[in-house]
XYZ file of C-alpha atoms in Angstrom:
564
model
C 0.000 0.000 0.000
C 1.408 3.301 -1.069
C 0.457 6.412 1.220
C 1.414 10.172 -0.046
C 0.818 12.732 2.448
C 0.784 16.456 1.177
C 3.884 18.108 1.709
C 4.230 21.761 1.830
C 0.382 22.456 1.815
C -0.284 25.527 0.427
C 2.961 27.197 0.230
C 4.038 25.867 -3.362
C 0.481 27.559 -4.504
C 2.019 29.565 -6.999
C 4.524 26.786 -8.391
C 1.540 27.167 -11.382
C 2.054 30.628 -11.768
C 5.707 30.180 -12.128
C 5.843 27.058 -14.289
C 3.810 29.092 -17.002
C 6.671 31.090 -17.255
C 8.925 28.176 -17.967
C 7.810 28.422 -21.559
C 9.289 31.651 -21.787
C 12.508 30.879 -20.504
C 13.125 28.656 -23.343
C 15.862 29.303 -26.523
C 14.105 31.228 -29.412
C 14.420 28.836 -32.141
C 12.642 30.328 -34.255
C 14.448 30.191 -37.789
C 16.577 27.319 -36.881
C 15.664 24.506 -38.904
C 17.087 20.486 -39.342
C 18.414 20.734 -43.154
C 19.775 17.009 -43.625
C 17.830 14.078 -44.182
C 19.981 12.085 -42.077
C 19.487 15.020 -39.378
C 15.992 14.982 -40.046
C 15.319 11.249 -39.520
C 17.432 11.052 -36.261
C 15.426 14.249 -35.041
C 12.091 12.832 -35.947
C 12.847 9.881 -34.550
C 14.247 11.406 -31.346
C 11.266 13.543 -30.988
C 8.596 11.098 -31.254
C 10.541 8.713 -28.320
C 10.604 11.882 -26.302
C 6.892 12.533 -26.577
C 6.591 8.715 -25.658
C 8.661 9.282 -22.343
C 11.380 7.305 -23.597
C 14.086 10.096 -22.812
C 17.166 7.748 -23.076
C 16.521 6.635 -26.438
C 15.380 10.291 -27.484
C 18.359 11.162 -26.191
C 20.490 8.779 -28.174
C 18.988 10.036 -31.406
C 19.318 13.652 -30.541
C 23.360 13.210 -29.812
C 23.133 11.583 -33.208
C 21.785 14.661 -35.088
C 24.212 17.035 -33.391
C 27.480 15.074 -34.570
C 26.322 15.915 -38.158
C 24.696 19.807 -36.766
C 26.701 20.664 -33.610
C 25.878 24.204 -34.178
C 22.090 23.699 -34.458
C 20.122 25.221 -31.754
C 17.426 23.668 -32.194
C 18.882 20.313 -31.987
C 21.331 21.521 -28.671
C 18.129 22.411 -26.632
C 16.419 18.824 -27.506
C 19.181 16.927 -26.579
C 20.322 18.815 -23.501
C 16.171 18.401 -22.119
C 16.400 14.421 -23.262
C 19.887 14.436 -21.481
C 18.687 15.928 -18.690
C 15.179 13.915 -18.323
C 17.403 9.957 -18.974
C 19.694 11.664 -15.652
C 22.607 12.219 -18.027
C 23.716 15.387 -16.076
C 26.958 16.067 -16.801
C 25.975 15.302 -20.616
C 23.745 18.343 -20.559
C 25.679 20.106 -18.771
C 28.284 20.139 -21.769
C 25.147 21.500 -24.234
C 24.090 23.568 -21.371
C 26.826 25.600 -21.629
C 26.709 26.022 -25.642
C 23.130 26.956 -25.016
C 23.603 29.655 -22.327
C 26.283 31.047 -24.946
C 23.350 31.111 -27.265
C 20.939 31.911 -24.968
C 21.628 33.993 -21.705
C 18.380 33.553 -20.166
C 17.427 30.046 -20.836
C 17.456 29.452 -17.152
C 16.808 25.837 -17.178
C 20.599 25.412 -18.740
C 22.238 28.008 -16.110
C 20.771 25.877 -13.286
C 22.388 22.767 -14.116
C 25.936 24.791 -14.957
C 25.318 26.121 -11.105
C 24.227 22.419 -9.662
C 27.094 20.477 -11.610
C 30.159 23.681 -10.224
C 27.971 22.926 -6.495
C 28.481 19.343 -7.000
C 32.032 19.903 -7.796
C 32.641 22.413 -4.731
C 33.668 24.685 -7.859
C 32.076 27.839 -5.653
C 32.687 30.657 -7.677
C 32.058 29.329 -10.736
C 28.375 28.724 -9.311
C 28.470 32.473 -8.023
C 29.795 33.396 -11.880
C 26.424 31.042 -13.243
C 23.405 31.872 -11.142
C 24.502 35.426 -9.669
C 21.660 37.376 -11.162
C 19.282 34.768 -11.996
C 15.269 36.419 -11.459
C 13.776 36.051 -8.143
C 10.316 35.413 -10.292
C 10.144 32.458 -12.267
C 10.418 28.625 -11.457
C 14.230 28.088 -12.702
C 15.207 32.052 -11.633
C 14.197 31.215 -7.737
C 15.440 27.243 -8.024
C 18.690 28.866 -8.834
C 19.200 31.189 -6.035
C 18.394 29.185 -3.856
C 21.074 27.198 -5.151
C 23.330 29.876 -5.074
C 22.296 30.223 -1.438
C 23.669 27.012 -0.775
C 26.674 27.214 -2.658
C 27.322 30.540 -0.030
C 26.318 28.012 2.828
C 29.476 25.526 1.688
C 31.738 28.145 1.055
C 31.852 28.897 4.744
C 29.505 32.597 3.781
C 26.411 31.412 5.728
C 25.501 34.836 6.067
C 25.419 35.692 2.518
C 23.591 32.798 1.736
C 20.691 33.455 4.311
C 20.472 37.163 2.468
C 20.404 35.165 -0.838
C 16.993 32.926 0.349
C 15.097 36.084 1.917
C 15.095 38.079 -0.821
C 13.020 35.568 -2.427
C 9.464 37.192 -1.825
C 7.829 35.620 -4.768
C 4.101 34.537 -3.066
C 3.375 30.805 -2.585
C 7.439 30.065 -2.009
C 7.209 30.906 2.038
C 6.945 28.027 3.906
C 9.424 26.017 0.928
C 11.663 28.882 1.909
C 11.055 28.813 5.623
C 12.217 24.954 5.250
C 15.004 25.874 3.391
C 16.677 28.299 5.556
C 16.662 26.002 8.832
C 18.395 23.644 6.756
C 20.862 26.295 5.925
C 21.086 27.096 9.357
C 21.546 24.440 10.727
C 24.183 23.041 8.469
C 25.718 26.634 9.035
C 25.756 26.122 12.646
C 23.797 28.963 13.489
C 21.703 26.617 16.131
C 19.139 29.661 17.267
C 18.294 30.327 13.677
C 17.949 26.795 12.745
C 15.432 26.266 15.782
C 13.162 29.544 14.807
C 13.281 28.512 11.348
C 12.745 24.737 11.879
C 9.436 25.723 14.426
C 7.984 27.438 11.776
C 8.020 25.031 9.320
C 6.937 22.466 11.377
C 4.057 24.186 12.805
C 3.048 25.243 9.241
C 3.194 21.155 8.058
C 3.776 19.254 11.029
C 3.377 15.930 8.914
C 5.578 15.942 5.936
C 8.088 13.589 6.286
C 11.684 15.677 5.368
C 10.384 18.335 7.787
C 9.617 16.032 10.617
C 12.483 14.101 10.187
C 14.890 17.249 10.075
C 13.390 18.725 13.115
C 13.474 15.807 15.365
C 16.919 15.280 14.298
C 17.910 19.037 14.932
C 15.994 18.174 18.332
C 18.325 14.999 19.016
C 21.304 16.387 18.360
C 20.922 18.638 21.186
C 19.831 16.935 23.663
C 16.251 17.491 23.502
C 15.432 13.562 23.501
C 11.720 13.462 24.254
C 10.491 16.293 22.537
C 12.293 14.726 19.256
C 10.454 11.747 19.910
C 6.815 13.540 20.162
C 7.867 14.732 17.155
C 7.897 11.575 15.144
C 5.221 9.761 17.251
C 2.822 12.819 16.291
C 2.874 11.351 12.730
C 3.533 7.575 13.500
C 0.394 7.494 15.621
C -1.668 8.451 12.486
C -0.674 4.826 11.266
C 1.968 5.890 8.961
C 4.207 3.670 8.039
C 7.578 5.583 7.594
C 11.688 3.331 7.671
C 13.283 6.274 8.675
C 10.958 7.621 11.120
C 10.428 4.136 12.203
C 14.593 3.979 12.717
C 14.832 7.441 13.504
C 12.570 6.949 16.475
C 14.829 3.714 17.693
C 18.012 6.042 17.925
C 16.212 8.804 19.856
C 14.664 6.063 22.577
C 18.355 5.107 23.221
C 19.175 8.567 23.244
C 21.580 8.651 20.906
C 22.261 11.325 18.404
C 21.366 11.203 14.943
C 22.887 13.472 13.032
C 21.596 16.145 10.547
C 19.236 14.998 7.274
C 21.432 17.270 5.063
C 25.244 17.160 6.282
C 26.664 19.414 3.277
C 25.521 22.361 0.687
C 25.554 19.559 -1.491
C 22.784 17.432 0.123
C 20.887 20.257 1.116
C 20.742 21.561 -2.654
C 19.345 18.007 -3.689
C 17.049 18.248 -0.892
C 15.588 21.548 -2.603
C 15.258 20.206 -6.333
C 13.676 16.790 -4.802
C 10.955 18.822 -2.570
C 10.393 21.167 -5.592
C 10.046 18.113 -8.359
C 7.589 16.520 -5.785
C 5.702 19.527 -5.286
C 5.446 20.405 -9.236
C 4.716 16.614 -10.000
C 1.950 17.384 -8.269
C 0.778 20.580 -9.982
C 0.885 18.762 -13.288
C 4.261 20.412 -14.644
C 5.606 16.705 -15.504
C 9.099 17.570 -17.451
C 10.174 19.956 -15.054
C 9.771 17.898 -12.260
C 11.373 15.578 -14.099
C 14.650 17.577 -14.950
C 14.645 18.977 -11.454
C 14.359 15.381 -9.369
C 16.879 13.811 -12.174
C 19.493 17.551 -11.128
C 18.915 16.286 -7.338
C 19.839 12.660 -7.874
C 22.917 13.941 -9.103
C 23.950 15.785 -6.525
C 22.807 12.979 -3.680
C 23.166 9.512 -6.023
C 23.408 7.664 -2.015
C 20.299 9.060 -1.593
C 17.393 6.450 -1.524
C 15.013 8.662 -1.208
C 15.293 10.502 -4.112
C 15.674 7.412 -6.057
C 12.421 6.538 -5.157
C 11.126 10.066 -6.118
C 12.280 9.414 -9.514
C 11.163 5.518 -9.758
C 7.577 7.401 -8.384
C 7.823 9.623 -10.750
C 8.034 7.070 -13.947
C 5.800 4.780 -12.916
C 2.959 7.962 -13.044
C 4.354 8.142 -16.818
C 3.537 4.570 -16.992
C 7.626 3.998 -17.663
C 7.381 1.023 -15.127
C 10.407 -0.640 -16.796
C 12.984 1.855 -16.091
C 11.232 2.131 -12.761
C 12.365 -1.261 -11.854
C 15.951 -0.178 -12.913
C 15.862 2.083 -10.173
C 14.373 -0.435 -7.820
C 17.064 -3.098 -8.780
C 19.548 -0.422 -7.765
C 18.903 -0.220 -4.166
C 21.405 -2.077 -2.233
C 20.321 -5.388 -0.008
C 22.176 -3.421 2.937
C 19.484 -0.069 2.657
C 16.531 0.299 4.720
C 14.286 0.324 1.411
C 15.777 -2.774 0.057
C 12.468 -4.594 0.904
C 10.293 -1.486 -0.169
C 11.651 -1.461 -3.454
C 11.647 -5.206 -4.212
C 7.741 -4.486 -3.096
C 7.401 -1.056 -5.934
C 8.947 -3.413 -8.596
C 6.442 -6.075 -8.040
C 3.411 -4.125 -8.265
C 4.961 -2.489 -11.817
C 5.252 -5.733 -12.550
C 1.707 -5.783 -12.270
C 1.219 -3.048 -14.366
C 3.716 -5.144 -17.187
C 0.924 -7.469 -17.576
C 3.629 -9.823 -15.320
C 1.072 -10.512 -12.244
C 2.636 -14.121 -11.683
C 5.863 -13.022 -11.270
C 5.064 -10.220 -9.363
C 3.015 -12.610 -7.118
C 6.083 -15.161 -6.613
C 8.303 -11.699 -5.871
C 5.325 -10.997 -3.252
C 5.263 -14.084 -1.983
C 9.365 -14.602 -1.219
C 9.374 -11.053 0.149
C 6.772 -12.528 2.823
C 8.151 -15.402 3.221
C 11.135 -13.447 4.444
C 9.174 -11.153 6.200
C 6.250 -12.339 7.227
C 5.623 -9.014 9.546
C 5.682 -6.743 5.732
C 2.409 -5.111 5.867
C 3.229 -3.380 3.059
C 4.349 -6.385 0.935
C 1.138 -8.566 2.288
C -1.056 -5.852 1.199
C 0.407 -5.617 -2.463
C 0.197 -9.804 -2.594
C -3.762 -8.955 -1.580
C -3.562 -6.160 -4.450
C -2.233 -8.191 -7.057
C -4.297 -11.748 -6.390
C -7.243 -9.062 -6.617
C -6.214 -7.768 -10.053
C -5.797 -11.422 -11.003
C -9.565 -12.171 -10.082
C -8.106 -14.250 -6.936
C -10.751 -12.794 -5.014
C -10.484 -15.200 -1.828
C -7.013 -15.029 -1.404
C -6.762 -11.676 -1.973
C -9.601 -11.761 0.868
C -7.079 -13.868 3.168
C -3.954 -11.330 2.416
C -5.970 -8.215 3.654
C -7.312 -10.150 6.171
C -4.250 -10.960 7.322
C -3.059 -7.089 7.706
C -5.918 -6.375 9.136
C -5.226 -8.605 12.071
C -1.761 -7.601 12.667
C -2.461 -4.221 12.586
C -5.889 -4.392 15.051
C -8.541 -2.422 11.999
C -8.500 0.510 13.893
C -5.863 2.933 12.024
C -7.367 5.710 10.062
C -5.361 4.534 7.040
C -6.853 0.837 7.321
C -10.123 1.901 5.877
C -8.240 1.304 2.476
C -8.138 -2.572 3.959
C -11.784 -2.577 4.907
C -12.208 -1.338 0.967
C -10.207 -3.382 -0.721
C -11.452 -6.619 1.279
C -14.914 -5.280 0.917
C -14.574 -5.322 -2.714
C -12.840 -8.990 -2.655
C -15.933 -10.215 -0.800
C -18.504 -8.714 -3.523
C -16.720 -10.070 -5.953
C -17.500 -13.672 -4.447
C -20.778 -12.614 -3.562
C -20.369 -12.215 -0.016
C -22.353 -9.275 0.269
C -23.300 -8.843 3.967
C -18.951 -9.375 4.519
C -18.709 -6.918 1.831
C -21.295 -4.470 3.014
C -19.756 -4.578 6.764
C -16.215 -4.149 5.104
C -17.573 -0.926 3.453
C -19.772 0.884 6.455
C -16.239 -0.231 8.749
C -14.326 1.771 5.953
C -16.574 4.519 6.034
C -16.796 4.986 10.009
C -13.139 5.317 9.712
C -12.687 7.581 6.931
C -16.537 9.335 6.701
C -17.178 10.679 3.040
C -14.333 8.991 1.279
C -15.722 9.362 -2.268
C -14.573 5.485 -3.521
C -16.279 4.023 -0.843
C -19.036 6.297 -0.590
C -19.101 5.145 -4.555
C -18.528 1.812 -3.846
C -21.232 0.915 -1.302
C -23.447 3.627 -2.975
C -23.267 1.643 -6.592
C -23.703 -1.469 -5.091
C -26.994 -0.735 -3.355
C -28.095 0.854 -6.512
C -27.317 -2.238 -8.368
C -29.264 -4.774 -6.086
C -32.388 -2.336 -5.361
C -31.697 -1.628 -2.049
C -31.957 1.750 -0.014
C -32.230 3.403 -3.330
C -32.120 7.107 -1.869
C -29.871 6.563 0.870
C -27.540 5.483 -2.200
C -28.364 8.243 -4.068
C -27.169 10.256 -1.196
C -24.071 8.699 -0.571
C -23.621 8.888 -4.640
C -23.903 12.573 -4.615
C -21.405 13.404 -1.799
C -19.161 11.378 -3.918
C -19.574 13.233 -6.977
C -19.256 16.624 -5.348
C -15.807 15.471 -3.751
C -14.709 13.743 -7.284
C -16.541 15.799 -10.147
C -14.250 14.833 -12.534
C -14.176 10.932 -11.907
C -15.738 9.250 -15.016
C -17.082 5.964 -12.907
C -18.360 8.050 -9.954
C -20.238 9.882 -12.268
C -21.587 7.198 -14.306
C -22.548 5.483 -10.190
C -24.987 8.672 -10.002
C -26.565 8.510 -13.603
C -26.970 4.805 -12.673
C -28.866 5.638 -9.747
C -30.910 8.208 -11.217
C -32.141 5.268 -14.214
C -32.626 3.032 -10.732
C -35.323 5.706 -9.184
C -36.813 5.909 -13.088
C -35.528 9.718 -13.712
C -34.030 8.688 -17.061
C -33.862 11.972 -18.218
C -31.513 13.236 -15.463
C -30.068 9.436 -15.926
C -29.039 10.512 -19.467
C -27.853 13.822 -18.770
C -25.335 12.495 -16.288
C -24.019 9.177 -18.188
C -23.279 11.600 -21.090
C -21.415 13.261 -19.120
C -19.805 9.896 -17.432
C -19.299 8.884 -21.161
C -17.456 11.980 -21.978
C -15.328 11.475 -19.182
C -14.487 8.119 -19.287
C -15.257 6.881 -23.153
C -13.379 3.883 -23.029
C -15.343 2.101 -20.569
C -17.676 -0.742 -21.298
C -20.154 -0.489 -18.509
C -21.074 2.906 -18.911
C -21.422 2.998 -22.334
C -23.762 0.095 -21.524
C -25.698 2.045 -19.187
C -25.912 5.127 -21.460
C -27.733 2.963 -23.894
C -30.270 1.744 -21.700
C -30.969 5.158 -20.624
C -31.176 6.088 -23.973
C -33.873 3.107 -24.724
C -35.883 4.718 -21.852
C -36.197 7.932 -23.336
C -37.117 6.470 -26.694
C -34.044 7.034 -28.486
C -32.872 3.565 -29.581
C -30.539 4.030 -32.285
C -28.405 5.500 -30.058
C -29.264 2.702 -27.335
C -27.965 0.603 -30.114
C -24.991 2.327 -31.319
C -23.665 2.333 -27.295
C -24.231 -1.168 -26.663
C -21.916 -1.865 -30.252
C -19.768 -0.229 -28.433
C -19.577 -1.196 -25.287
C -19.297 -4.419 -26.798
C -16.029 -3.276 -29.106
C -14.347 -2.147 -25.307
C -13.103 -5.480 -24.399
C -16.020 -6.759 -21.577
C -16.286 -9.267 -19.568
C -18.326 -12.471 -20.220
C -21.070 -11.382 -18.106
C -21.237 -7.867 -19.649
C -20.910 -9.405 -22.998
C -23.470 -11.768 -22.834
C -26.037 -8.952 -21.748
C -24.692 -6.616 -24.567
C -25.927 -9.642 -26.999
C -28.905 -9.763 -25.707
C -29.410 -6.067 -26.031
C -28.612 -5.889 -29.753
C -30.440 -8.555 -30.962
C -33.804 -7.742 -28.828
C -33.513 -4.610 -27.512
C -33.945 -3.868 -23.724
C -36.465 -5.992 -22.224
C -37.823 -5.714 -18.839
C -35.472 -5.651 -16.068
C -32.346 -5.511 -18.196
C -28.994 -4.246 -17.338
């Protein structure tokens, strides 16, 4: 079981704002053009793997057009981004520099010149490559900051804390806040560090690299028990956290940990993983990209930000080069276990359930306390339609963990569904209502349980109820949507039924079952071409047996009482 908390809340706000600008920071390459065919075919062919997320190959094919059109811009800018995505750093950092000759302001390059001369404790050439850079834009504020920390290992803390506060852009506070108790504290400016670190704790007191700075800074002086409240505050929540977990250990035996970021160069990784998490999640997908790929760089030891990466592929469905990642953790790390986990659930997503379930299966066998490796066996034996042991896995968790965690009403869900699937509706209905008690309103269960009464008849307006408060929380989800049309055609208001499965339809078009449902609604209301024309559909989407059979039915007689 994966479980993100939010991190940074709303200070990254205006990482949208910023990102729009990253456009504009770009090379104009406007009347550059790929003259030779050879050129041409290696660019083409370059682009099209780099729309496809395949950033290694594009990159391959991009280095191939610039031995035959070194000076082409056009061509230097594709390859250093491909370079840069594939974590071929100090490759792009050789275009980078042809680029910024080029192209002063293409910010994106002059950041990596300044994180490469960091990496390389070359100090003032970092001062010499981001000095200057704008304190508005994405890349222009990344870079100071960098700068910041290059002043922080040059033994200039004081210049470097200037650098950070006169960054005033809005939305970048709290980052910032975080930021400069790092500084501080690596500095050795201990009052600083514990103002700073207070603040952004009590602005996100449960993000992990804040927590697990703080109660370090704690630790290491002294301050044993409040370090340890710390880290229970978010372990008690049922989080399930290695280094917290280990963190917590050393502080029980009072020993002293040591700080998360030990150099400039750690804390500037630290900054380009929290911003490529934080603009992952605003949608700005090759930045983050660049940015975590810059960090992992910096801090290659660091596991976490090879798992930021591997998360960050798998989301562009690149679950192959994922498990490269995964296969790189060492046996001797903490996440060793965790990542053996990640790559069997990809393997999922490969189409490669058995093997993922033998992985699954050895990694319990090993460690038969995993919870997180039991739950993912349960995960996968669901996806394979192994509905009672899938049952047993997440039974299983459940009983080691006692149910009563706020993040087990994902168990009670996922079990809930196992035991509808066999038809074990009054276990599957308690599974749901124990989910919901736990977690009140969550929109998939609310869905879920809603749907199913729908389905069977039963407390028809309590469901439609349920249904709604779903919808409002997830407006955008296709199959929530398509639960509430359902539920309208249930009650007999097939108009309002239509009205919302179009718009389930629109949402989701590739799904069988609601373009099933449209057409019944559409029979309702008299209109049964179109009935027709959905259920050819629906039947062209790939649907189960069950589904299919109905759909057969459908075309060759029409709807007949009690269908669907």
């Amino acid at each position: 079981m994966k479980l993100i908390l939010a991190s940074f809340g709303a200070s990254l706000m205006a990482l949208g704002a910023c990102t729009a600008s990253v456009a504009q920071e770009m090379p104009n390459t406007e009347g550059f053009r790929v003259v030779q065919t050879s050129t041409s075919g290696s660019f083409l062919a370059g682009r099209g793997a780099y729309e496809d997320r395949r950033a290694k190959v594009a990159a391959n094919y991009f280095e191939d057009a610039l031995d035959s059109n070194w000076d082409n811009l056009v061509l230097q800018e594709r390859a250093f981004k491909a370079l840069l995505a594939s974590g071929q750093v100090e490759k792009a950092e050789a275009i980078a520099r042809r680029l910024v000759e080029a192209a002063p302001n293409y910010e994106v390059a002059k950041l990596v010149l300044g994180a490469v001369a960091l990496k390389e404790r070359r100090y003032k050439s970092v001062e010499k490559d981001l000095s200057g850079s704008s304190l508005n834009t994405l890349y222009g504020i990344t870079s100071n900051v960098i700068l910041a920390w290059s002043y922080i290992g040059n033994g200039k803390p004081e210049l470097g804390y200037r650098t950070v506060e006169a960054i005033t852009q809005d939305g970048f506070k709290n980052f910032l806040v975080f930021q400069r108790a790092l500084m501080a504290d690596v500095g050795g400016n201990k009052q600083m560090a514990r103002s700073l670190y207070e603040q952004a704790y009590d602005a996100d007191p449960f993000v992990f690299s804040i927590v697990e700075a703080y109660a370090r800074f704690l630790a290491n002086n002294g301050e044993f028990d409040q370090s340890l409240e710390v880290i229970e505050r978010v372990l008690e929540r049922g989080v399930t956290n290695i280094e917290l977990e280990q963190l917590a250990q050393k502080v029980r035996a009072k020993k002293r940990p040591g700080r998360m970021t030990e150099n400039a160069q750690e804390g500037a990784a630290e900054l380009l993983r929290g911003l490529s998490s934080a603009l992952s999640r605003e949608g700005a997908s090759e930045p983050s990209l660049m940015l975590v790929r810059v960090a992992g760089y910096m801090n290659p030891k660091s596991v976490q930000i090879a798992f930021a990466t591997a998360d960050f592929l798998e989301r562009a469905e690149r679950y192959e080069q994922a498990n490269e990642i995964y296969e790189s953790i060492p046996q001797s790390s903490l996440h060793y276990h965790s990542a053996l986990v990640r790559s069997a659930e990809n393997l999922r997503e490969l189409e490669r359930s058995a093997e993922a379930i033998k992985r699954l299966n050895n990694i319990v066998a090993i460690e038969p306390d995993n919870l997180v490796a039991i739950t993912a066996l349960g995960d996968t034996l669901r996806f394979e339609k192994q509905y009672e042991e899938a049952e047993k896995a997440y039974t299983r968790v459940l009983d080691m963990t006692g149910g009563e965690r706020l993040i087990d009403w994902h168990l009670y869900y996922v079990r809930g569904i196992a035991f509808e699937r066999q038809k074990k509706w009054d276990q599957a209905e308690a599974d749901f209502k124990r989910a919901l008690a736990l977690y009140p309103d969550q929109p998939q269960v609310l869905n879920y349980l809603g749907y199913s009464w729908v389905d069977q008849g039963m407390n028809l307006e309590q469901a439609l109820g349920m249904i709604e408060t779903a919808v409002s929380l997830r407006p955008n989800d296709g199959y929530i949507v398509d639960s509430l049309g359902w539920a309208y055609y249930k009650l007999g208001r097939y108009e309002d039924a239509v009205e919302t499965l179009e718009r389930a339809n629109r949402l989701t078009p590739s799904d069988p079952t609601i373009s099933d449902h449209l057409g019944d609604a559409y029979w309702q209301v008299g209109r049964k071409r179109e009935a027709g024309f959905q259920w050819a559909k629906a039947k062209e989407m790939d649907p189960d047996e069950e589904l299919l059979e109905k759909l057969d039915a459908k075309l060759a007689e029409g709807l007949i009482a009690d269908a669907g």
